[in-house]
Each structure stands twice: as structure tokens, then as C-alpha cells.
Coordinates of C-alpha atoms and ligand atoms in Angstrom, one line a residue:
M1 CA 158.4 123.9 133.1
D2 CA 157.8 123.0 129.5
T3 CA 157.7 125.7 126.9
V4 CA 156.0 126.1 123.5
T5 CA 156.1 128.7 120.7
L6 CA 153.1 130.9 120.8
G7 CA 151.8 130.6 117.2
S8 CA 153.6 132.7 114.7
T9 CA 154.6 135.3 117.3
G10 CA 157.7 133.3 117.8
L11 CA 157.5 134.0 121.5
R12 CA 158.8 131.1 123.6
V13 CA 156.3 130.7 126.5
S14 CA 155.7 128.4 129.4
V15 CA 152.8 126.0 129.0
M16 CA 151.4 127.4 132.2
G17 CA 150.6 131.1 132.4
L18 CA 149.7 133.1 135.5
G19 CA 146.3 134.7 135.2
A20 CA 145.9 137.9 137.2
G21 CA 142.1 138.0 136.7
G22 CA 139.3 135.5 137.2
S23 CA 137.7 135.1 140.6
S24 CA 141.0 135.6 142.5
R25 CA 142.7 138.5 140.8
L26 CA 145.9 137.4 142.4
G27 CA 144.1 137.5 145.8
A28 CA 142.9 141.1 145.4
S29 CA 139.3 139.8 145.2
Y30 CA 139.5 138.4 148.7
D31 CA 141.6 141.3 150.1
A32 CA 144.9 139.5 150.3
P33 CA 147.6 141.8 151.4
R34 CA 149.3 143.3 148.3
A35 CA 152.7 141.8 149.3
E36 CA 151.1 138.3 149.1
S37 CA 149.8 139.0 145.6
V38 CA 153.2 140.2 144.6
A39 CA 154.8 137.1 146.1
V40 CA 152.5 134.9 143.9
V41 CA 153.9 136.7 140.8
R42 CA 157.5 136.3 142.0
R43 CA 157.1 132.7 142.9
A44 CA 155.5 132.0 139.5
L45 CA 158.6 133.4 137.8
E46 CA 160.9 131.4 140.0
L47 CA 159.1 128.2 139.1
G48 CA 159.5 128.8 135.4
V49 CA 156.2 130.5 134.5
N50 CA 157.2 133.3 132.0
L51 CA 153.8 134.5 130.7
I52 CA 151.5 136.7 132.8
D53 CA 148.0 137.8 131.8
T54 CA 146.4 140.8 133.3
A55 CA 143.9 143.6 132.3
E56 CA 143.2 147.2 132.9
A57 CA 139.8 146.0 134.3
Y58 CA 141.3 143.6 136.8
Q59 CA 143.2 146.4 138.6
T60 CA 146.1 144.1 139.0
E61 CA 148.5 145.6 136.5
E62 CA 150.4 147.4 139.3
I63 CA 150.8 144.2 141.2
V64 CA 152.2 142.5 138.1
G65 CA 154.4 145.4 137.5
E66 CA 155.8 145.2 141.0
G67 CA 156.3 141.4 140.7
V68 CA 158.3 141.7 137.5
R69 CA 160.4 144.7 138.6
G70 CA 164.1 143.9 138.3
V71 CA 163.5 140.9 136.2
P72 CA 165.2 141.1 132.7
R73 CA 162.5 142.4 130.4
D74 CA 163.0 139.7 127.8
S75 CA 162.6 136.9 130.3
V76 CA 158.9 137.6 130.8
I77 CA 155.9 137.9 128.4
L78 CA 153.4 140.4 129.6
C79 CA 149.8 140.3 128.3
T80 CA 147.2 142.8 129.2
K81 CA 143.8 143.9 127.8
K82 CA 141.4 146.7 127.2
S83 CA 137.7 146.4 127.7
V84 CA 135.5 147.7 124.9
P85 CA 132.5 149.7 126.0
R86 CA 130.0 150.6 123.3
D87 CA 131.3 154.3 123.1
I88 CA 135.0 153.5 123.1
T89 CA 137.1 155.7 120.8
P90 CA 140.6 155.2 119.3
A91 CA 141.8 157.9 121.7
D92 CA 140.4 155.9 124.7
L93 CA 142.3 152.9 123.6
R94 CA 145.6 154.8 123.2
Q95 CA 145.1 156.4 126.6
S96 CA 144.4 153.0 128.2
C97 CA 147.4 151.4 126.6
E98 CA 149.7 154.1 127.9
G99 CA 148.1 153.7 131.3
S100 CA 148.8 149.9 131.2
L101 CA 152.4 150.6 130.2
R102 CA 152.8 152.9 133.2
R103 CA 151.2 150.6 135.7
L104 CA 153.2 147.6 134.4
G105 CA 156.4 149.8 134.5
V106 CA 157.5 148.7 131.0
E107 CA 158.0 150.3 127.6
T108 CA 156.4 147.5 125.6
I109 CA 153.4 145.2 126.2
D110 CA 154.0 141.8 124.5
V111 CA 150.4 140.9 123.8
Y112 CA 147.7 143.6 123.9
Q113 CA 144.2 142.2 123.8
L114 CA 140.7 143.5 123.3
H115 CA 138.9 142.1 126.3
A116 CA 135.8 139.9 126.3
V117 CA 134.5 141.0 123.0
R118 CA 130.8 140.0 122.4
P119 CA 129.8 138.6 119.0
D120 CA 127.4 141.5 118.3
R121 CA 130.2 144.0 118.9
Y122 CA 133.0 142.3 117.0
V123 CA 132.7 144.1 113.6
Q124 CA 132.4 147.5 115.2
V125 CA 135.3 146.9 117.6
R126 CA 137.5 145.6 114.8
D127 CA 136.7 148.5 112.4
T128 CA 137.1 151.2 115.1
L129 CA 140.1 149.9 117.0
V130 CA 142.4 147.7 114.9
P131 CA 144.0 150.7 113.0
T132 CA 145.0 152.2 116.4
L133 CA 146.3 148.8 117.6
L134 CA 148.5 148.7 114.5
D135 CA 149.7 152.3 115.1
L136 CA 150.6 151.3 118.7
R137 CA 152.5 148.3 117.3
D138 CA 154.4 150.5 114.8
E139 CA 155.3 152.9 117.7
G140 CA 156.7 149.9 119.7
K141 CA 154.2 150.2 122.5
I142 CA 152.8 146.7 121.8
R143 CA 154.2 143.8 120.0
F144 CA 151.3 141.5 119.1
L145 CA 147.5 141.9 118.8
G146 CA 145.2 139.7 120.7
I147 CA 141.5 139.2 121.3
T148 CA 139.6 137.5 124.1
E149 CA 136.1 136.1 124.1
Y150 CA 133.2 136.6 126.6
F151 CA 133.1 132.8 127.4
E152 CA 130.5 133.1 130.2
R153 CA 127.9 134.0 127.6
D154 CA 129.6 133.0 124.3
T155 CA 130.1 129.4 125.2
N156 CA 130.1 128.3 121.6
H157 CA 132.9 130.7 120.5
E158 CA 130.7 132.8 118.1
M159 CA 132.9 135.9 118.3
L160 CA 136.1 133.9 117.6
Q161 CA 134.4 132.4 114.6
M162 CA 134.3 135.9 113.2
A163 CA 137.8 136.9 114.3
L164 CA 139.2 133.8 112.7
E165 CA 138.1 135.2 109.3
D166 CA 140.4 138.2 109.8
N167 CA 144.2 138.4 109.6
C168 CA 144.9 140.9 112.3
W169 CA 145.0 138.7 115.4
Q170 CA 148.2 136.8 116.4
V171 CA 146.8 135.6 119.7
M172 CA 143.4 134.5 120.9
M173 CA 142.2 133.8 124.4
V174 CA 139.8 130.9 124.4
G175 CA 137.5 129.3 127.0
F176 CA 138.2 125.5 127.2
N177 CA 137.9 122.9 129.9
L178 CA 137.0 119.3 130.6
L179 CA 133.2 120.3 130.6
N180 CA 133.0 122.5 127.5
Q181 CA 135.4 121.1 124.9
T182 CA 133.8 122.9 121.9
A183 CA 137.0 124.9 121.2
R184 CA 138.6 121.7 119.9
E185 CA 136.6 121.8 116.6
R186 CA 135.5 125.4 116.5
V187 CA 138.8 127.2 117.4
F188 CA 141.9 125.0 117.8
L189 CA 141.6 123.4 114.4
H190 CA 141.7 126.8 112.8
T191 CA 144.2 128.5 115.1
Q192 CA 146.7 125.7 114.5
R193 CA 146.3 125.9 110.8
R194 CA 146.7 129.7 110.8
G195 CA 149.6 130.0 113.3
I196 CA 147.5 131.9 115.9
G197 CA 148.7 131.5 119.4
T198 CA 146.2 130.5 122.1
L199 CA 145.8 131.3 125.8
I200 CA 143.4 129.1 127.6
M201 CA 141.1 130.4 130.3
F202 CA 138.5 128.6 132.5
A203 CA 140.5 125.4 132.9
V204 CA 139.5 125.1 136.5
R205 CA 137.4 128.1 137.3
R206 CA 134.6 127.5 139.9
A207 CA 133.5 124.2 138.5
F208 CA 136.7 122.4 139.4
S209 CA 137.5 124.3 142.6
Q210 CA 134.1 124.4 144.3
P211 CA 132.4 121.0 144.6
E212 CA 128.9 122.5 145.3
R213 CA 129.2 124.6 142.1
M214 CA 130.1 121.5 140.1
R215 CA 127.0 119.7 141.4
A216 CA 124.8 122.6 140.3
I217 CA 126.5 122.6 136.9
L218 CA 126.0 118.9 136.4
E219 CA 122.3 119.3 137.2
E220 CA 122.0 122.2 134.8
L221 CA 123.5 120.0 132.1
V222 CA 121.2 117.1 132.8
A223 CA 118.2 119.5 132.6
Q224 CA 119.4 120.8 129.2
G225 CA 119.8 117.3 127.9
Q226 CA 123.5 117.6 127.5
L227 CA 124.6 115.1 130.1
D228 CA 123.5 111.5 131.0
P229 CA 121.6 111.7 134.3
E230 CA 123.3 108.4 135.3
F231 CA 126.6 110.2 135.4
S232 CA 125.5 113.0 137.7
R233 CA 123.6 110.7 140.0
Q234 CA 126.8 109.0 141.1
D235 CA 128.3 109.9 144.5
D236 CA 131.7 110.6 143.1
P237 CA 131.2 111.0 139.3
F238 CA 134.8 112.2 138.7
R239 CA 136.4 109.2 140.4
F240 CA 137.5 108.0 136.9
L241 CA 139.9 111.0 136.7
I242 CA 141.6 110.0 140.0
D243 CA 141.8 106.4 138.8
G244 CA 143.3 107.8 135.6
G245 CA 146.3 109.3 137.5
A246 CA 145.0 112.7 138.7
V247 CA 145.8 113.7 142.3
S248 CA 142.8 116.1 142.6
L249 CA 140.1 117.7 140.5
P250 CA 142.1 120.9 139.7
D251 CA 145.1 118.7 138.8
A252 CA 142.9 116.7 136.4
A253 CA 141.4 119.9 134.9
Y254 CA 144.8 121.5 134.2
R255 CA 146.4 118.4 132.8
F256 CA 143.4 117.7 130.6
C257 CA 143.8 121.2 129.0
R258 CA 147.5 121.1 128.9
C259 CA 147.5 118.0 126.7
E260 CA 144.9 119.4 124.2
P261 CA 146.5 119.9 120.8
G262 CA 146.2 123.6 119.9
A263 CA 146.1 124.8 123.5
D264 CA 149.4 126.6 123.8
V265 CA 149.3 128.3 127.2
V266 CA 146.9 127.2 129.9
L267 CA 146.3 130.1 132.3
S268 CA 146.0 129.4 136.0
G269 CA 144.6 132.0 138.3
T270 CA 145.3 132.1 142.0
G271 CA 146.1 134.4 144.9
K272 CA 147.7 131.6 146.9
V273 CA 151.3 130.5 146.7
E274 CA 150.4 127.0 147.8
H275 CA 147.9 126.6 145.0
L276 CA 150.4 128.1 142.5
E277 CA 153.0 125.6 143.6
S278 CA 150.6 122.7 143.3
N279 CA 149.4 123.9 139.9
V280 CA 153.0 124.1 138.6
E281 CA 153.4 120.4 139.7
S282 CA 150.3 119.5 137.7
F283 CA 151.9 121.0 134.6
G284 CA 154.9 118.8 135.2
R285 CA 152.9 115.6 135.3
P286 CA 152.2 113.3 132.4
P287 CA 148.9 113.3 130.6
L288 CA 145.9 111.6 132.3
S289 CA 145.6 108.0 131.2
P290 CA 144.2 107.5 127.6
E291 CA 141.2 105.8 129.1
A292 CA 140.4 108.7 131.4
T293 CA 140.9 111.3 128.7
A294 CA 138.7 109.3 126.2
R295 CA 136.0 109.0 128.9
A296 CA 136.0 112.7 129.7
K297 CA 135.7 113.5 126.0
A298 CA 132.7 111.1 125.6
I299 CA 130.8 112.1 128.7
F300 CA 130.9 115.8 127.9
A301 CA 130.8 115.5 124.1
R302 CA 127.4 117.3 123.8
V303 CA 128.1 120.1 126.2
D304 CA 128.2 123.6 124.7
S305 CA 126.0 125.7 126.9
I306 CA 128.1 126.3 130.0
S307 CA 131.5 127.8 130.8
G308 CA 132.3 126.2 134.1
S309 CA 132.1 129.5 135.9
Ligands
NAP401 N1 137.4 137.1 128.9 C1 138.6 137.2 129.4 O1 139.4 137.8 128.9 C2 138.9 136.4 130.6 C3 137.9 135.9 131.4 C4 138.3 135.0 132.5 C5 139.6 134.8 132.8 N2 140.6 135.4 132.0 C6 142.0 135.2 132.3 O2 142.2 133.8 132.4 C7 142.9 133.6 133.7 C8 142.6 132.2 134.3 O3 141.2 132.1 134.5 P1 140.6 131.7 135.8 O4 140.9 132.7 136.8 O5 139.2 131.2 135.6 O6 141.6 130.5 136.2 P2 141.5 129.0 136.6 O7 142.9 128.7 136.9 O8 140.6 128.2 135.7 O9 140.6 129.1 138.0 C9 141.1 129.8 139.1 C10 140.2 129.5 140.3 O10 140.5 128.2 140.9 C11 141.1 128.4 142.2 N3 142.2 127.5 142.2 C12 143.4 127.6 141.5 N4 144.2 126.6 141.8 C13 143.6 125.9 142.7 C14 144.0 124.7 143.4 N5 145.2 124.1 143.2 N6 143.1 124.2 144.3 C15 141.9 124.7 144.5 N7 141.5 125.9 143.9 C16 142.3 126.4 143.0 C17 141.4 129.8 142.3 O11 141.2 130.3 143.7 P3 142.4 130.6 144.7 O12 142.7 132.0 144.6 O13 141.8 130.2 146.0 O14 143.5 129.7 144.3 C18 140.4 130.5 141.4 O15 139.2 130.8 142.0 C19 142.4 134.8 134.5 O16 143.2 135.0 135.6 C20 142.5 135.9 133.5 O17 143.9 136.3 133.3 C21 140.3 136.1 130.9

């Protein structure tokens, strides 16, 4: 597994990260036995994945904690998050952080993120909570401050535009995939310049794992005037990706993101060891052909209204 440095944090991280949220929540969303979910975490570590992303809201912190138990603490980068309801107080944040530490079974969280912050909440959240995050950092409970966007609704990265104006964030979680590539100009250009590490979500999501969902998304994009109807009318519109070296749609989707300059860690969410193993293989493959990559960029160049969920 290749590694990169996560912005100016200096953390050396695997280019694939394990996501413990999304539709699968390590299998918890479809009632996978807990031992199977723990096995996904352990197998990921065995295969060289060293960054795991979870959240208080996912209710998977304990699974992650069990998965990393016994592993040298400095060999794994743990990221978790706190949701920010309108009435959140600094005391709530502190209490949640301490709960996350307990559930993960560690003394320090490597990247502690404010979760799915909406554009209209950013200023209030920053002003209310950043001082507490800095205190938690000074106390050694967290190492780096992160923020994640609400990509389902904020498909144009409005919140991150604001966060990029401030100096407090070392890590940003960004929605990016083959369909919605707006982060290239709106986020990665700036995070690269500023030394902010990026974690990529939504690489595959439902669009690239459920063919019927992809059909519906393509029709939506045509209706919005963001996609050429000729493309979506084809029987197998994504054939060009397979011709360009991909072994499957999820494979193409992960490899497309992995090769994007400025995309440090691409998160992969699954509850299935066989999907995990096949995704690790995707991250070991070379980029898609230059022709397939250029075509994917051209076809979806105007898309900014969907997340792929
Ligand atoms: N705002 C936020 O902060 C936010 C929002 C969303 C996500 N996230 C983070 O980002 C992580 C990744 O996002 P994501 O969950 O959307 O991940 P993803 O990797 O883009 O998509 C995962 C989905 O694809 C399926 N899948 C994975 N590998 C597959 C394969 N080889 N073949 C077929 N299907 C496959 C999974 O189902 P199976 O279980 O069946 O494999 C799952 O439903 C999350 O886990 C979470 O940590 C953060």
C-alpha cells in the first residue's frame, strides 16, 4: 500500500483509508455480526491500511476500538468526528470527545473533526467550538483539527470555501468522485497550497456500487442540463473505463480518485472483507489510461449538483 504525508500534519498515511460510516458502517447498517465488522478492521490493517475514519454518530467507534486493540498505537491513525447540532455547547464537545476516546480505547485521537458542517452553520460552529478543540489539543486528547462537509446537500463545497479562509484546520474531508469533480478547482487547489491534508469521501458511494442508482443519477443530470443525453442513452455508458484498464466500476471509481492531485487519502467504506480486499487491489493498480481519465473529466465537466449518493 502506497503512503502519503497528510498535509502539514506530517502523518504518514496509506492512500486508502477505511471508512467506518457511509451506507455500510462496517456492516452495522445491514446487521452484520460484530465479529465480521471487527474482522474488516483487522484485515484492513493487515493489508497496509493505516488510517481509519469513524464518528460518534456512526456508532462504530467501539468496533474500530476492538479492531485496533493490541496494535501499536503509533501504527494506526484514528480519525473521528462530532456532529454539531444547533444547540451544541463547548461542554458537549468536550464530553463527546472523552466518550470517543473511551469507545476507541485510546488516549489520543489523531484527527478530531467537526462532522458534516453546513455552510449556514460554519461561522457559529467555528466561533463556539474551535477554542475548545484547541484546549483539547493542548491537553493531548486530540492531535489535529479537522472539518467535514455535508456533501449530499453542499455539492459545491460552499462550507469548505469558508473554512479555507481560516487557519485552524489541518485536515478537511471532501466529497469527490468521477461524477462530481468540483473539488479539483474549489478545494484541492487551495488545500495543496496551504498544506491542508485531505480525506476523500463518496468515491464509490451508491452511484458506483448500485447500477440502478447510477441510471437514476444520469437521468437527473440530463434533466438538469449537466450531462449530454447521448451519453446516458448508451447501453453501457461506462464501457470506456473498462477499456481504459478498469476491472469494474468500483475499481475505476477508486482509481480515478486515487490519482487526483490533492486527494491524499481516499476513504473506502465496506462491511465485507471480500470488498475490502478487492478495493485494496484497486489502490495497488496503476492510473486509468490517460484517454479514459481525460474522457471522464470531459463528460462530467459541468456536473456540480449531485454527490453520487
Ligand atoms: N460528511 C461526512 O463526514 C461523511 C459523509 C459520508 C461518508 N463519510 C466517511 O467517508 C467514508 C467513505 O464513504 P462511503 O461510505 O460513501 O464510501 P465509498 O467507499 O465511496 O462507498 C461505499 C459503498 O460502496 C460499497 N462498496 C465498497 N466496495 C465495493 C466493491 N468492491 N464492490 C461493490 N460495492 C462496494 C459499500 O457496500 P458494502 O458494505 O456492500 O461493501 C458501500 O455501500 C465513510 O465510511 C465515512 O467514514 C463522511
